[in-house]
């Protein structure tokens, strides 16, 4: 579903955020990207959804080679990916319903379909009763669930999450991880960047460990400073 083949990324100014990264996330797999702050986790996710472009190497996502993708194909690639951020970037002048419905409105679906799918997504994250509220009136955990509902409303086969539990206490973090597991159980591929090792270790998923832009193997953890 996602394949990195010797991918490197240097930012303008020359800082090399990723160095020769190779790995594959299988269709239907859930995995974590871990490593200390600055290790390159966000950069890795940004490359997958074309917020950033690789400096070298080959990146395959959902059947597209991202170095060969045309401008016309980009919307279709992006529709395959649901993205979840630590700061959910919700619109507080609109209701929970309208926030979650937004991707469907942009897709141009009719009102009836938008209503049905938006309520299905809100139901999955347990927020059907809050659809008329402003996100600003919800708790941090609820706001994060609104962000997740918005990411899954168009049923993308891939979910990417960047520090999705960064602002939450351990109980709420575990609930958010359970949600990801539920989506994974119905076949969604999930890639989560997180430095919350205690939480990650409660889940039976593969870990890709980044250290200074390179993937290290489990036996190298401890021999290099992962900073966590
Ligand atoms: P992580 O998510 O693991 O904290 P990032 O991918 O955000 O790591 O960052 C990796 C490195 O790349 C950091 O040293 C960061 O300062 C640098 N970096 C990230 N984004 C940019 C950017 N837009 N321009 C220049 N350097 C950047
Ligand atoms: P439909 O009526 O179009 O089949 P629903 O919204 O009622 O759609 O969802 C049907 C099932 O599909 C749900 O059980 C849901 O968990 C599952 N599903 C499959 N892929 C995804 C995805 N990417 N995000 C959320 N749910 C998904």
Coordinates of C-alpha atoms and ligand atoms in Angstrom, one line a residue:
X1 CA 0.0 0.0 0.0
X2 CA 2.9 2.3 0.9
X3 CA 6.4 1.5 -0.2
X4 CA 9.6 3.6 0.4
X5 CA 12.6 2.5 -1.7
X6 CA 15.8 4.3 -0.5
X7 CA 13.9 7.6 0.0
X8 CA 15.9 10.6 1.2
X9 CA 14.6 14.1 1.9
X10 CA 16.7 17.2 2.4
X11 CA 15.0 20.5 3.2
X12 CA 16.0 23.8 1.6
X13 CA 19.0 24.8 3.5
X14 CA 20.4 21.3 3.3
X15 CA 19.1 19.6 6.4
X16 CA 18.7 15.9 5.7
X17 CA 15.5 14.9 7.5
X18 CA 15.4 11.3 6.0
X19 CA 18.3 9.3 4.8
X20 CA 17.8 6.2 2.5
X21 CA 14.6 5.0 4.1
X22 CA 13.1 1.7 2.8
X23 CA 10.1 -0.1 4.1
X24 CA 6.6 -1.3 3.0
X25 CA 3.3 -1.0 4.8
X26 CA 1.2 -3.8 3.5
X27 CA -2.4 -3.5 2.5
X28 CA -4.4 -3.7 5.7
X29 CA -1.4 -3.4 8.0
X30 CA -1.2 -1.1 11.0
X31 CA 2.3 0.1 12.1
X32 CA 4.0 2.8 14.1
X33 CA 6.7 5.2 13.2
X34 CA 8.6 6.1 16.4
X35 CA 11.8 7.9 17.3
X36 CA 12.8 11.1 19.1
X37 CA 11.7 14.6 18.2
X38 CA 13.4 15.6 15.0
X39 CA 14.0 12.0 13.9
X40 CA 12.0 12.5 10.7
X41 CA 8.5 11.1 11.6
X42 CA 6.4 14.0 10.3
X43 CA 8.6 14.3 7.2
X44 CA 7.9 10.6 6.4
X45 CA 4.1 11.1 6.7
X46 CA 4.3 14.4 4.7
X47 CA 6.0 12.6 1.8
X48 CA 3.2 10.0 1.7
X49 CA 0.5 12.6 1.2
X50 CA 2.6 14.8 -1.1
X51 CA 2.8 17.8 1.4
X52 CA 6.6 17.3 0.8
X53 CA 8.5 15.7 -2.1
X54 CA 11.4 13.3 -1.8
X55 CA 14.9 14.5 -2.8
X56 CA 15.7 11.0 -4.1
X57 CA 14.4 7.5 -4.0
X58 CA 11.1 5.9 -5.1
X59 CA 7.8 6.2 -3.1
X60 CA 4.8 4.1 -4.1
X61 CA 1.4 4.9 -2.5
X62 CA -1.9 3.1 -3.5
X63 CA -0.6 2.1 -6.9
X64 CA 0.9 5.5 -7.7
X65 CA 4.6 6.2 -8.1
X66 CA 4.8 9.6 -6.5
X67 CA 7.7 10.9 -8.6
X68 CA 5.6 10.2 -11.8
X69 CA 2.2 11.3 -10.6
X70 CA 0.6 14.0 -12.7
X71 CA -1.2 17.1 -11.2
X72 CA -4.5 15.6 -12.4
X73 CA -3.9 12.4 -10.4
X74 CA -3.1 14.2 -7.1
X75 CA -6.7 14.6 -6.0
X76 CA -7.4 11.0 -6.6
X77 CA -4.3 10.0 -4.5
X78 CA -5.3 12.3 -1.7
X79 CA -8.8 10.8 -1.6
X80 CA -7.1 7.5 -0.7
X81 CA -5.5 9.0 2.4
X82 CA -7.1 10.2 5.6
X83 CA -4.8 12.4 7.6
X84 CA -5.0 13.1 11.4
X85 CA -3.0 15.7 13.1
X86 CA -2.2 16.4 16.7
X87 CA -3.8 19.9 16.4
X88 CA -6.9 18.9 14.5
X89 CA -7.3 22.2 12.7
X90 CA -11.1 22.2 13.2
X91 CA -13.2 25.1 12.2
X92 CA -14.8 26.5 15.4
X93 CA -17.3 28.7 13.5
X94 CA -18.9 25.6 12.1
X95 CA -20.6 22.7 13.8
X96 CA -19.1 19.3 14.4
X97 CA -21.3 18.0 11.6
X98 CA -20.1 20.6 9.1
X99 CA -16.5 20.0 10.0
X100 CA -16.8 16.2 9.4
X101 CA -18.9 16.8 6.2
X102 CA -16.4 19.1 4.6
X103 CA -14.5 16.5 2.5
X104 CA -17.8 15.2 1.1
X105 CA -18.9 18.7 0.3
X106 CA -15.7 19.3 -1.6
X107 CA -16.2 16.0 -3.4
X108 CA -19.6 17.3 -4.5
X109 CA -21.8 14.6 -3.0
X110 CA -25.6 15.3 -2.7
X111 CA -27.1 16.4 0.7
X112 CA -28.6 13.1 1.4
X113 CA -25.4 11.2 0.9
X114 CA -23.5 13.8 2.9
X115 CA -25.9 13.4 5.8
X116 CA -25.8 9.6 5.7
X117 CA -22.0 9.3 5.5
X118 CA -21.3 12.1 8.0
X119 CA -23.5 10.5 10.6
X120 CA -22.0 7.1 10.0
X121 CA -18.5 8.6 10.6
X122 CA -19.7 10.5 13.8
X123 CA -21.3 7.2 15.0
X124 CA -18.1 5.3 14.6
X125 CA -16.2 7.8 16.8
X126 CA -19.1 8.0 19.3
X127 CA -20.0 11.6 18.7
X128 CA -23.4 11.4 17.0
X129 CA -25.0 13.3 19.9
X130 CA -22.6 16.3 19.5
X131 CA -23.2 17.0 15.8
X132 CA -24.7 20.5 16.4
X133 CA -22.0 21.7 18.8
X134 CA -19.0 23.9 17.9
X135 CA -15.8 21.9 18.2
X136 CA -14.5 24.6 20.7
X137 CA -17.1 23.4 23.3
X138 CA -15.8 19.8 23.2
X139 CA -13.1 18.2 25.3
X140 CA -9.6 17.5 23.8
X141 CA -10.4 13.8 23.3
X142 CA -13.7 14.6 21.6
X143 CA -12.0 17.2 19.4
X144 CA -9.5 14.6 18.3
X145 CA -12.4 12.2 17.5
X146 CA -14.0 14.9 15.3
X147 CA -10.6 15.1 13.5
X148 CA -10.7 11.3 13.1
X149 CA -14.3 11.3 11.8
X150 CA -13.4 13.9 9.2
X151 CA -10.4 11.8 8.1
X152 CA -12.4 8.6 7.7
X153 CA -15.7 10.1 6.3
X154 CA -14.8 9.5 2.7
X155 CA -13.6 6.0 3.6
X156 CA -10.0 6.2 2.5
X157 CA -8.1 2.9 2.4
X158 CA -5.1 4.5 4.2
X159 CA -5.0 6.5 7.5
X160 CA -2.0 8.6 8.5
X161 CA -1.8 10.0 12.0
X162 CA 0.9 12.4 13.3
X163 CA 1.1 12.3 17.1
X164 CA -2.6 11.8 17.4
X165 CA -2.5 11.4 21.2
X166 CA 0.1 14.2 21.8
X167 CA -2.2 16.4 23.9
X168 CA -4.3 13.6 25.6
X169 CA -4.0 11.9 28.9
X170 CA -3.3 8.1 28.9
X171 CA -6.9 7.0 29.2
X172 CA -8.1 9.1 26.3
X173 CA -4.9 8.1 24.3
X174 CA -5.8 4.4 24.7
X175 CA -9.3 5.1 23.4
X176 CA -8.0 6.9 20.3
X177 CA -5.7 3.9 19.6
X178 CA -8.6 1.6 20.0
X179 CA -10.4 3.5 17.3
X180 CA -7.5 3.1 14.9
X181 CA -7.5 -0.6 15.7
X182 CA -11.2 -0.8 14.8
X183 CA -10.6 0.9 11.4
X184 CA -7.6 -1.4 10.9
X185 CA -9.9 -4.4 11.6
X186 CA -12.2 -3.5 8.7
X187 CA -9.2 -3.4 6.4
X188 CA -7.9 0.2 6.5
X189 CA -4.0 0.5 6.4
X190 CA -2.9 2.7 9.3
X191 CA 0.5 4.4 9.9
X192 CA 0.9 6.3 13.1
X193 CA 3.8 8.6 14.1
X194 CA 4.2 8.7 17.8
X195 CA 6.8 9.0 20.5
X196 CA 4.5 7.6 23.2
X197 CA 6.4 4.3 23.6
X198 CA 4.3 3.2 26.7
X199 CA 1.1 3.4 24.6
X200 CA 2.7 1.8 21.5
X201 CA 3.9 -1.1 23.5
X202 CA 0.3 -2.0 24.5
X203 CA -0.5 -2.7 20.8
X204 CA 0.6 -5.7 18.8
X205 CA 1.9 -3.7 15.8
X206 CA 5.2 -3.4 13.9
X207 CA 7.4 -0.4 14.8
X208 CA 9.5 1.5 12.4
X209 CA 12.1 3.2 14.5
X210 CA 13.7 6.4 13.0
X211 CA 16.9 7.8 14.4
X212 CA 18.3 10.9 12.8
X213 CA 16.5 10.2 9.6
X214 CA 17.4 6.5 9.2
X215 CA 15.4 3.4 10.1
X216 CA 17.1 1.3 12.7
X217 CA 16.5 -2.3 13.5
X218 CA 15.3 -3.4 17.0
X219 CA 18.8 -4.7 18.0
X220 CA 20.2 -1.2 17.4
X221 CA 17.7 0.4 19.8
X222 CA 19.7 1.1 22.9
X223 CA 23.0 1.2 21.1
X224 CA 22.0 4.5 19.5
X225 CA 20.4 7.4 21.4
X226 CA 16.7 7.3 20.4
X227 CA 16.1 10.1 22.9
X228 CA 12.8 8.7 24.2
Ligands
LIG1 P1 9.8 14.5 13.9 O1 8.4 14.4 13.4 O2 10.3 13.1 14.1 O3 9.9 15.3 15.1 P2 10.4 16.1 11.6 O4 10.2 15.2 10.4 O5 9.4 17.1 11.9 O6 10.7 15.1 12.8 O7 11.7 16.8 11.4 C1 13.0 16.2 11.0 C2 14.0 17.3 10.9 O8 13.8 18.1 9.7 C3 14.1 18.2 12.0 O9 15.5 18.5 12.3 C4 13.4 19.5 11.5 O10 13.9 20.6 12.1 C5 13.7 19.4 10.1 N1 12.6 20.0 9.3 C6 11.3 19.7 9.3 N2 10.5 20.4 8.5 C7 11.4 21.3 7.9 C8 11.2 22.4 7.0 N3 10.0 22.6 6.4 N4 12.4 23.0 6.6 C9 13.6 22.8 7.1 N5 13.8 21.8 8.1 C10 12.7 21.1 8.4
LIG2 P1 -21.8 1.9 3.3 O1 -23.2 2.0 3.6 O2 -21.4 2.8 2.1 O3 -21.2 0.6 3.2 P2 -21.0 2.8 6.0 O4 -20.6 4.1 6.3 O5 -22.3 2.3 6.6 O6 -20.9 2.6 4.5 O7 -19.8 1.8 6.5 C1 -19.8 0.4 6.2 C2 -18.6 -0.3 6.9 O8 -17.4 0.0 6.2 C3 -18.4 0.2 8.4 O9 -18.5 -1.0 9.2 C4 -17.0 0.7 8.4 O10 -16.4 0.4 9.6 C5 -16.3 0.1 7.2 N1 -15.1 0.8 6.6 C6 -14.4 0.4 5.5 N2 -13.4 1.2 5.2 C7 -13.5 2.2 6.1 C8 -12.7 3.4 6.3 N3 -11.7 3.8 5.5 N4 -13.1 4.3 7.2 C9 -14.1 4.0 8.0 N5 -14.9 2.9 7.9 C10 -14.6 2.0 6.9

